[in-house]
XYZ file of C-alpha atoms in Angstrom:
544
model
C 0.000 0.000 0.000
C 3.154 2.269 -0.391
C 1.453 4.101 -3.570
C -1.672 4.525 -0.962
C -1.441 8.164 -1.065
C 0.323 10.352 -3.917
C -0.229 14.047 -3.661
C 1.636 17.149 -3.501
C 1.280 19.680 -0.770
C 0.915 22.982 -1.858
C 0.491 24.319 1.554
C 1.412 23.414 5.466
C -1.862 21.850 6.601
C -2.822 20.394 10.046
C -3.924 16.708 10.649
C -7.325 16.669 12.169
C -5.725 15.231 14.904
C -3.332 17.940 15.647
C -5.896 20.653 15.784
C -9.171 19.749 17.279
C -10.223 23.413 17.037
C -9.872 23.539 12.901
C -13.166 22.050 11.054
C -11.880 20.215 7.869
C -15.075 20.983 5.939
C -13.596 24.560 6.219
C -11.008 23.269 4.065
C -10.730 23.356 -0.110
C -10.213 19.945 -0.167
C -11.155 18.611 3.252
C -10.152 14.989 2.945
C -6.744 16.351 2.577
C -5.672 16.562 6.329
C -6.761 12.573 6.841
C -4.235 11.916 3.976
C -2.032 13.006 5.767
C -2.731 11.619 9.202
C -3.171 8.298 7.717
C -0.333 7.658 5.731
C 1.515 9.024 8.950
C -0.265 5.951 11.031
C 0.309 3.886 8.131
C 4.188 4.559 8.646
C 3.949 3.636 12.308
C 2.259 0.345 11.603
C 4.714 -0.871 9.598
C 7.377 -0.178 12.486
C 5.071 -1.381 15.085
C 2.267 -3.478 13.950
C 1.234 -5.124 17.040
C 1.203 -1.561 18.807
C -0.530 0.836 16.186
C -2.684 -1.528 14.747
C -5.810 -0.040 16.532
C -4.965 3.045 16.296
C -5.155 3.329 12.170
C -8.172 1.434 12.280
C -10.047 3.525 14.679
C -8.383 6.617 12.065
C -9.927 5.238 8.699
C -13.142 4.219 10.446
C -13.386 7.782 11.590
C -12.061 9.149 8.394
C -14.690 6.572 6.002
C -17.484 7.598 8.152
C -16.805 11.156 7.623
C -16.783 11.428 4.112
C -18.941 8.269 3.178
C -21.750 10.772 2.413
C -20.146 13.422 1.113
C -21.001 13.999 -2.469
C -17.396 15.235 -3.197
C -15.452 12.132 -2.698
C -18.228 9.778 -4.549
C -15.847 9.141 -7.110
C -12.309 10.226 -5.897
C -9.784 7.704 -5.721
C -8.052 8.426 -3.140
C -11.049 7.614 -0.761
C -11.497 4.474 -2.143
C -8.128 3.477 -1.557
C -8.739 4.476 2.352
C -11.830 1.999 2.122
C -9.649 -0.771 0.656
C -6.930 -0.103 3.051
C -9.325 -0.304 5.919
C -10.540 -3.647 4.157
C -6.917 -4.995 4.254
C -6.271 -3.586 8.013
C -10.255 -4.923 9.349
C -9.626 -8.329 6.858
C -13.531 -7.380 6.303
C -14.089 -6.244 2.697
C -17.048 -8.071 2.540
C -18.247 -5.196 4.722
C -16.608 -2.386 2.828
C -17.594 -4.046 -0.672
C -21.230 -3.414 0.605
C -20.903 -0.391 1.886
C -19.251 1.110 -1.052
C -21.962 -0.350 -2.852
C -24.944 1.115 -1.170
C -23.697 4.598 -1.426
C -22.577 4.306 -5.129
C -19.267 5.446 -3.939
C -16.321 4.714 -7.111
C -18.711 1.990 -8.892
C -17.309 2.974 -12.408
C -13.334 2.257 -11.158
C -12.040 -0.751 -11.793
C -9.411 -0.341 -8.488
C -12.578 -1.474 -6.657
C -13.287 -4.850 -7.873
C -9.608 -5.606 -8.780
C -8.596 -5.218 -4.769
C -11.568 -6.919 -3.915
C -11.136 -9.817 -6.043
C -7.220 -10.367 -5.197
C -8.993 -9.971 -1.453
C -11.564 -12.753 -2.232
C -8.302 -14.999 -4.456
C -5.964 -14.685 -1.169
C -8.983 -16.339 1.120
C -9.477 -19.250 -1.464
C -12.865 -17.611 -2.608
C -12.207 -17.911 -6.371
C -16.600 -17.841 -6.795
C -16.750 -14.883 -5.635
C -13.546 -13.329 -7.170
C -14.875 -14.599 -10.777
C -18.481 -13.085 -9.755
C -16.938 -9.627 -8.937
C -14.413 -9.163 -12.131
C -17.613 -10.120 -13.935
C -19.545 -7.589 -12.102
C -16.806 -5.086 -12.796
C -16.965 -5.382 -16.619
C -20.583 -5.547 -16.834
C -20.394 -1.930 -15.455
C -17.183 -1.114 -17.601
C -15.492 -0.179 -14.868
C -12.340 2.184 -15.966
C -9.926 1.031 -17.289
C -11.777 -1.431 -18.716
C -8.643 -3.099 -20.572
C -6.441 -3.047 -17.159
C -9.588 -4.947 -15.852
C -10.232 -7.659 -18.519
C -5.928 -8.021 -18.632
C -6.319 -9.120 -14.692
C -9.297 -10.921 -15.460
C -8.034 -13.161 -18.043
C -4.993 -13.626 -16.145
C -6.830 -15.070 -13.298
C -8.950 -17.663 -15.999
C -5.704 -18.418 -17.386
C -3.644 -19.057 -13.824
C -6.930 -20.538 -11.831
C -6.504 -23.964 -12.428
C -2.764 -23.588 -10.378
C -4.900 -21.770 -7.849
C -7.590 -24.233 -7.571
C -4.465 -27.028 -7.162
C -4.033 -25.026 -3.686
C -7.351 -23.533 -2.610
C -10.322 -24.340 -4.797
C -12.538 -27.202 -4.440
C -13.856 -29.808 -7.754
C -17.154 -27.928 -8.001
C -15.443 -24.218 -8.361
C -13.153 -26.137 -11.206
C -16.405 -26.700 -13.314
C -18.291 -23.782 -12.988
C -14.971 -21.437 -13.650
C -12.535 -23.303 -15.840
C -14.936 -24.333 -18.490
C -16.549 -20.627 -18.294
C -15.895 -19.272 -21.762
C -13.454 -15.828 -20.777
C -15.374 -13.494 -23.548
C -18.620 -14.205 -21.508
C -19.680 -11.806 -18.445
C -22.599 -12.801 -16.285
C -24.240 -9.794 -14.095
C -27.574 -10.089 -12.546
C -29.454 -7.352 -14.556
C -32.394 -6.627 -11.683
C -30.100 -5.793 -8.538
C -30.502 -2.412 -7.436
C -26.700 -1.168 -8.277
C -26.792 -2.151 -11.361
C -29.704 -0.063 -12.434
C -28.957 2.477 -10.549
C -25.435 2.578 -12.056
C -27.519 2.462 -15.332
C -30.086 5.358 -14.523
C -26.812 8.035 -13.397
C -25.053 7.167 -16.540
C -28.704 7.998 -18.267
C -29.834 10.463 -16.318
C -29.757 13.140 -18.596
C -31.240 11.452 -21.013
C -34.182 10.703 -18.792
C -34.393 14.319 -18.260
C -35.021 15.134 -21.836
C -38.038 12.753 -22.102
C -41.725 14.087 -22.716
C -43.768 13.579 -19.609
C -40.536 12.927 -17.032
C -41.657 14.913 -14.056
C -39.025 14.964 -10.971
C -38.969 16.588 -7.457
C -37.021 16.613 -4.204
C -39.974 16.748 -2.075
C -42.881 13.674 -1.175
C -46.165 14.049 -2.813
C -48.180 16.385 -0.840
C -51.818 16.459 -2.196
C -54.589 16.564 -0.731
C -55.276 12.800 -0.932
C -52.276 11.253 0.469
C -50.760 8.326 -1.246
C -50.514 6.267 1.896
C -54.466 6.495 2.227
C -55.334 4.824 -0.945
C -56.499 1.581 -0.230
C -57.533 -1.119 -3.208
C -61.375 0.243 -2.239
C -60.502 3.577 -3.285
C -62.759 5.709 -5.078
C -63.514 9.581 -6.265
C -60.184 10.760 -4.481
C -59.095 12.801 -6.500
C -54.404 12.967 -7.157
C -53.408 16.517 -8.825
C -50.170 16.094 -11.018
C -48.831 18.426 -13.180
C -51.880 20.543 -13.772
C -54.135 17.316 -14.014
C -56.604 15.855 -11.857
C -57.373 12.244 -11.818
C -60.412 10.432 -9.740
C -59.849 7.147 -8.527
C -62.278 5.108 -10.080
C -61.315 1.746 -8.190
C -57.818 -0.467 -7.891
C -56.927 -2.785 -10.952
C -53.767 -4.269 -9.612
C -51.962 -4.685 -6.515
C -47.996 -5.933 -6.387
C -45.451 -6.193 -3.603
C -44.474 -2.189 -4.333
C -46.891 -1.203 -6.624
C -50.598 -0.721 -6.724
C -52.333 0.083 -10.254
C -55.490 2.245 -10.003
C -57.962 3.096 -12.605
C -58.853 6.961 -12.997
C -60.754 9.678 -15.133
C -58.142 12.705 -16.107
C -60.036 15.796 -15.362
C -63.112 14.447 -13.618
C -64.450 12.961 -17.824
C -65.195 9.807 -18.092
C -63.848 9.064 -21.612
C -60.660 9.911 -20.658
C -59.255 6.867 -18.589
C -56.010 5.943 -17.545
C -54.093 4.055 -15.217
C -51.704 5.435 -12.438
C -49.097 3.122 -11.191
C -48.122 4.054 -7.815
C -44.867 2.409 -6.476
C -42.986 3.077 -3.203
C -40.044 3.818 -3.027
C -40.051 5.894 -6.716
C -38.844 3.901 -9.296
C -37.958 5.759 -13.033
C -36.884 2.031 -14.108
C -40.124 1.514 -16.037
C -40.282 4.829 -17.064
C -37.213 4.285 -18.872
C -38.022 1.247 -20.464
C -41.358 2.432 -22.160
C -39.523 5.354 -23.672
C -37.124 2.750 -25.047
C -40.235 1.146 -26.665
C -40.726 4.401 -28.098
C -37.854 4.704 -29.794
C -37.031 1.249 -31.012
C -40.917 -0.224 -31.661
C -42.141 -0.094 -35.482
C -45.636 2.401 -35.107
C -47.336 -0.824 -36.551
C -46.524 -2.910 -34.007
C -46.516 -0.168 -31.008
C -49.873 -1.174 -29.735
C -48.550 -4.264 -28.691
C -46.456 -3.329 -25.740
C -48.548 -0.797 -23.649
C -47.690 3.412 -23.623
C -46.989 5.502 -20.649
C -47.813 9.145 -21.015
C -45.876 10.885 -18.140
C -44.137 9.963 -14.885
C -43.895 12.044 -11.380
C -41.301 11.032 -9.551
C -41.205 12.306 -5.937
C -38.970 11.873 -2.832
C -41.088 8.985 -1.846
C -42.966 7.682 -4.406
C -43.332 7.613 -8.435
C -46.562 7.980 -10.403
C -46.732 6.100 -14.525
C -49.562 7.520 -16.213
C -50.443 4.820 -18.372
C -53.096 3.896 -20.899
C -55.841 1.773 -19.679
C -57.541 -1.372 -21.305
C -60.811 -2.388 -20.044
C -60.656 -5.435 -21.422
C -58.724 -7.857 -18.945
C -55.813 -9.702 -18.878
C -54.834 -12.721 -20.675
C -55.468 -14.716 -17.286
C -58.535 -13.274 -17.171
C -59.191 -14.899 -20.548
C -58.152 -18.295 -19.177
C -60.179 -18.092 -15.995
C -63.273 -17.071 -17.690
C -62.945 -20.863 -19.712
C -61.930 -22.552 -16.056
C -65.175 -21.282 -14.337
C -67.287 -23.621 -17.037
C -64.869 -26.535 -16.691
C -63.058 -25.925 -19.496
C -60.149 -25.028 -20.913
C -59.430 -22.695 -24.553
C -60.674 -24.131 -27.647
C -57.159 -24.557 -29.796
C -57.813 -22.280 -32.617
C -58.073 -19.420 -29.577
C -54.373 -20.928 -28.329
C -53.058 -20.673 -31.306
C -54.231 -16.883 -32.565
C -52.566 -16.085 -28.534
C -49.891 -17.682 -29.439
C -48.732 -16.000 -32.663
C -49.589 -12.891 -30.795
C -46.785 -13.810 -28.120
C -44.410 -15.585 -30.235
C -44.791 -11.936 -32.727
C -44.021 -9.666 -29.290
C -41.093 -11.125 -28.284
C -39.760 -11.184 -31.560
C -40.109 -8.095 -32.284
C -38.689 -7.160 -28.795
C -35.540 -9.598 -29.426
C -34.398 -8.308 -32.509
C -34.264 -4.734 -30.737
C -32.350 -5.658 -28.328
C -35.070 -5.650 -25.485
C -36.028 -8.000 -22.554
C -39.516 -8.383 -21.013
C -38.052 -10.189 -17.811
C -41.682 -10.467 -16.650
C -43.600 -12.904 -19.340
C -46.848 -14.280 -17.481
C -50.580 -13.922 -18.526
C -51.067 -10.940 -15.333
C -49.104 -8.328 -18.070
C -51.002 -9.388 -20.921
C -53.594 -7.077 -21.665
C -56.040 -8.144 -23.918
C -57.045 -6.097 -26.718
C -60.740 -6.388 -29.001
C -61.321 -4.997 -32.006
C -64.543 -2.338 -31.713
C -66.073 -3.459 -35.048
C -67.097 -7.059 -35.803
C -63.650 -8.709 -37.049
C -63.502 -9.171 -41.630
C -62.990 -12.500 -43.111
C -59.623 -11.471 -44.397
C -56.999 -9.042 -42.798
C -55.954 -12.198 -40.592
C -52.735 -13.298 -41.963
C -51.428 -9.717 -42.603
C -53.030 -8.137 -39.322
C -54.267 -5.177 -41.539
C -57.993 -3.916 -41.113
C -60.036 -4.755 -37.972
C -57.776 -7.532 -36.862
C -54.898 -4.759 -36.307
C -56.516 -3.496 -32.818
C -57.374 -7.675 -31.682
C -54.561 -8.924 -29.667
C -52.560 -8.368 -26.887
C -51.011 -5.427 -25.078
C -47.671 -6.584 -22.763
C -47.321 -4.079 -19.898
C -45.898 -3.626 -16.751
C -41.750 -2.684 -17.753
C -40.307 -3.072 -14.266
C -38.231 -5.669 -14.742
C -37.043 -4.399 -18.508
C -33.869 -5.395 -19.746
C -31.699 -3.028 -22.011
C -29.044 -5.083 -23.984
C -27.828 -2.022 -25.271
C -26.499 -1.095 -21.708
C -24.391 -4.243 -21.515
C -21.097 -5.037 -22.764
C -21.510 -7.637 -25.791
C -21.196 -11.169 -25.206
C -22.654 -10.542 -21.300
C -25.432 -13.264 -20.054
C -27.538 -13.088 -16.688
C -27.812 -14.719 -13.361
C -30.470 -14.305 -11.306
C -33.922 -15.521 -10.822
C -36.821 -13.785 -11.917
C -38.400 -14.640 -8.584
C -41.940 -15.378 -9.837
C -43.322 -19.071 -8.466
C -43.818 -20.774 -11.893
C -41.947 -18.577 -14.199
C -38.136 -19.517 -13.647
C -36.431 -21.188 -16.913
C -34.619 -24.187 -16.700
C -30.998 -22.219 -16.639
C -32.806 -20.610 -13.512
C -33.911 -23.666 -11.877
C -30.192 -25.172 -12.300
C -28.069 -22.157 -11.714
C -26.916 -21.452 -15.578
C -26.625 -18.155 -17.022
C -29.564 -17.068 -19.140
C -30.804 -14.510 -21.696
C -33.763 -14.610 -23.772
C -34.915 -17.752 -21.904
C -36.253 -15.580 -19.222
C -39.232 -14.543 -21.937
C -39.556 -17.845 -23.960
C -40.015 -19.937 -20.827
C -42.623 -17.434 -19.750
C -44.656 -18.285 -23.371
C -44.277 -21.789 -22.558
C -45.635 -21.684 -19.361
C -48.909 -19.654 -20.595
C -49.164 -22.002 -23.658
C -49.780 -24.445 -20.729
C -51.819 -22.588 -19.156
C -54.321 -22.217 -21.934
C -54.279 -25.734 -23.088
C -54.185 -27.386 -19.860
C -55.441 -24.832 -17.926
C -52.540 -25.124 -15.223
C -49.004 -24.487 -14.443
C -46.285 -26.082 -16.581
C -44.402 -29.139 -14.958
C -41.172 -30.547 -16.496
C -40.146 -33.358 -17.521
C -36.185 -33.933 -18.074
C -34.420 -37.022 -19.822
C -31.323 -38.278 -20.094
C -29.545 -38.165 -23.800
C -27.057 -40.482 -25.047
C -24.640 -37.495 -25.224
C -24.861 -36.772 -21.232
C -27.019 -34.232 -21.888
C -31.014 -33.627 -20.624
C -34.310 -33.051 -23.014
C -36.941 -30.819 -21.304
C -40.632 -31.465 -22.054
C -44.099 -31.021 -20.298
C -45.409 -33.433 -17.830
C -48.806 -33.393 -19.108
C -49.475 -34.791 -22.849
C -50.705 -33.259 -25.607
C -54.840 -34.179 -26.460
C -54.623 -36.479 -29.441
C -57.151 -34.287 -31.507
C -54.532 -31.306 -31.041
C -52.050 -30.475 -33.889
C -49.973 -32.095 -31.665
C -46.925 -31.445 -34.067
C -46.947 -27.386 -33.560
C -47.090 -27.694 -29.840
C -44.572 -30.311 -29.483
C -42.368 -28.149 -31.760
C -43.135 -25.483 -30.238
C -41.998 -26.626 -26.661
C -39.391 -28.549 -27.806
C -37.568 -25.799 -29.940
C -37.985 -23.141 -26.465
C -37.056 -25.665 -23.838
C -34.145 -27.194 -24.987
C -32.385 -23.770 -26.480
C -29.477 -23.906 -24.366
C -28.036 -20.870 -26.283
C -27.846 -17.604 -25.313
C -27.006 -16.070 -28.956
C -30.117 -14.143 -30.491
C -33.847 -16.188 -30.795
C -35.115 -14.112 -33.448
C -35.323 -16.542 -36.134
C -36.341 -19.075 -33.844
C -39.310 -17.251 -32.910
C -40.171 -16.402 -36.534
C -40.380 -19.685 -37.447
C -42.255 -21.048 -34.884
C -44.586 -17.803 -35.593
C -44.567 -18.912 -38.990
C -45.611 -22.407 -38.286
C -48.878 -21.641 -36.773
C -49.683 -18.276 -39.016
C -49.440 -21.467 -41.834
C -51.940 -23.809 -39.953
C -54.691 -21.675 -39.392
C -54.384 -19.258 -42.652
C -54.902 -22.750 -45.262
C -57.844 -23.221 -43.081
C -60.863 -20.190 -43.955
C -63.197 -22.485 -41.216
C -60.259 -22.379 -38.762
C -60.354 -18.202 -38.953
C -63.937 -18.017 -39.208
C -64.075 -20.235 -35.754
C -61.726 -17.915 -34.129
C -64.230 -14.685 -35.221
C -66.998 -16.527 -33.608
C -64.932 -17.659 -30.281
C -63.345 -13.784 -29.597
C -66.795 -12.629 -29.833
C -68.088 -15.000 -27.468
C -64.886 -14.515 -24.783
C -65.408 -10.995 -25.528
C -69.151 -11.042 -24.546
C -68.530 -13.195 -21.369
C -66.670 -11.201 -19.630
C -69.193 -8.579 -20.364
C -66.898 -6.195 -22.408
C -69.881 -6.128 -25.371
């Protein structure tokens, strides 16, 4: 830690010890005095270690909980060095890793995860050191290069580590790792936090972004609305919406239904979520930008977002006509599950949406029948229009909403894959379930499971086999009715549940899309069926 602390004084300044009276904050550069005190302590531990070992760690702690807050030091590097060398004195940079971590304190410098890796190679921990270069790059932490360098040294030295310190399980999930592959998990908190900074202005510049210091103060407090709400009445921005009842309620967020301006054919829906969160806000601009018009209907529009101190507010459009679950259900109640020509038409809707979203470089994250709006056309649907989604059958469909858990490939370096579970009871993929990195899984899993859903009218159960080749085949439990094209579902399974790759689905999913848009489009009786069965699911859940 000689290098510790390189400066040059330009002028004879007191330690903070020397001079209780003098207030370092008085001070240009008020950090500068605890440089100077430290590496003074630092030089008497090395003479006397046993003696004046307490002594600099009581001086960092005092010094790291001094400036810890301070927005001046969040990314100077000479108080992250006094963090790592307080890691080295306390051996506890577990602790200091967190810390720094919390207060977003030097996240872009690559100093951070190098000491803490050598840290976590020293105690034998070579998981965790491989998890935080990994993390480091995913952030491109500068400089990047120095990082990678140290990085690839360690892949290429770690099996003469693991000889000494590693046990057989830490040799197969490192070793056989390829090196040009990063795995981050993309929902923590730093790492979209680390994404929003770097985007902040950006954000800024949106239409509708609304942002203040202070909590929402109206006259209806936030805190008050309950899922009975109604007529209370949330001014934003010049606007005032009545709460015209509670459509959804998550684990931070609650969705209500409201009139803008006290009229009732102007609805929307306000997504309230504690603590804020511009996440979502974010991602449905991205849709805005990178979404053909002609297929922007699919994938939900937010109008404006009020973020407060406590709290953020999505002003969303609202579809009365239910959710995709809701769709299921209403077949359930009688006993019975969706006709197959109604599976299918969902199904080339889902199989088009995350297509389209693929080959844009955008991840759902949260694929399940709740965030599937379901959309009616408001004249009676045309014999033709079907195949090329032109006329009447343009506004039939589905809407995917709900962008909270939104994943921007754009913000990651190439060649990065996820870990992480989506932590929804159903909807984990296989690389999930069994610890592998994942990508587009995350969304085709999801289809699976609601393809399930509809034809079985329950959760998806696996089935996994052993291959001559070592390697497992994935399949559902439950078999397919013999009266089914039982061909375009097994395919269709199949081709999702076994694609161990992580490279881009798109032409996976077209195909598949392709497969079915073939089946029903030689068949006129097949499309005039499905006329007559959205009319009647449209009509039962009284949406006539």
């Amino acid at each position: 830690m000689g290098s510790l602390f390189r400066y040059s004084p330009t002028r004879n300044v007191q330690s903070p010890n020397s001079s209780p009276h003098l207030s370092p904050r008085s001070l240009p550069d008020p950090l500068f005095p605890w440089l100077t005190s430290i590496r003074r302590a630092l030089d008497e531990f090395r003479r006397k270690p046993e003696k004046c070992g307490d002594s600099l760690r009581v001086l960092l702690e005092n010094c790291i909980s001094n400036f810890s807050d301070d927005e001046q030091y969040r990314d100077d590097a000479r108080f992250l060095r006094i963090c790592i060398l307080y890691g080295d004195v306390t051996q506890d940079f577990k602790q200091i890793f967190e810390m720094v971590e919390a207060k977003g304190i030097c996240q872009g410098q690559s100093m951070l995860f190098e000491a803490y890796a050598a840290f976590l190679i020293e105690k034998g921990d070579l998981l965790e050191a491989n998890k935080v270069y990994r993390l480091g790059i995913s952030r491109n932490a500068e400089p990047l290069e120095r990082l990678k360098r140290m990085y690839a040294m360690f892949l290429k030295h770690v099996k003469e580590i693991i000889q000494n310190a590693a046990t057989e399980s830490q040799v197969n999930k490192i070793v056989h790792e390829r090196q040009d592959q990063f795995c981050v998990d993309p929902w923590s908190t730093s790492v979209i936090d680390s994404f929003l900074k770097k985007k902040e202005t950006c954000i800024k510049k949106y239409a509708g972004y609304h942002v203040s210091n202070k909590i929402y103060s109206g006259k209806a407090s936030l805190s008050s609305l309950q899922n009975s709400s109604r007529n209370k009445t949330l001014e934003l921005g010049g606007k005032k919406y009545q709460i015209k009842g509670c459509s959804g309620v998550g684990r931070f967020a609650q969705v209500y239904k409201a009139f803008v301006d006290n009229n009732p054919d102007d609805v929307v829906a306000l997504k309230i979520q504690r603590p804020a969160f511009v996440w979502e806000f974010y991602m449905y601009r991205l849709l805005d930008e990178r979404i053909r018009s002609e297929e922007r209907s699919s994938f939900g529009f937010a109008h404006r977002a009020h973020i407060y101190a406590d709290s953020s507010i999505l002003v969303t459009d609202y579809l009365p006509h239910g959710t995709l679950q809701d769709a299921i259900n209403s077949h359930l109640v009688t006993n019975k599950v969706m006709e197959e020509v109604l599976c299918i038409h969902y199904s080339i809707e889902m199989l088009r949406m995350l297509e389209t979203l693929h080959s844009v470089g955008i991840i759902h994250g949260d694929f399940k029948p709740d965030n599937l709006l379901v959309r009616y056309s408001r004249e009676e649907l045309s014999a033709d229009g079907f195949s090329s989604r032109t006329g009447n059958w343009a506004d039939q469909g589905l809407c995917l909403v709900d962008w909270g858990r939104g994943i921007d490939l754009c913000l990651f370096p190439a060649g990065t894959n996820f870990i992480g579970d989506c932590q929804t009871s159903g909807f984990s993929c296989v690389q999930m379930q069994e610890n592998q990195p994942w990508k587009y899984q995350v969304d085709t899993y999801g289809l699976c499971v609601i393809v399930h859903m509809m034809l079985h009218g329950s959760y998806m159960t696996l089935e996994k086999t052993a291959k001559p080749d070592g390697s497992y085949h994935y399949q559902p439990k439950k078999p397919f009715k013999r009266y089914w094209k039982v061909e375009l579902w097994s395919n269709l399974f199949s081709s999702l549940l076994n694609n161990r790759s992580n490279e881009s689905d798109v032409m996976l999913l077209q195909s598949l899309r392709k497969s079915f848009e073939d089946h029903i489009c030689n068949n006129q009786q097949m499309i005039n069926q499905l006329k007559h069965l959205l009319a009647r699911q449209k009509s039962s859940l009284g949406l006539t």
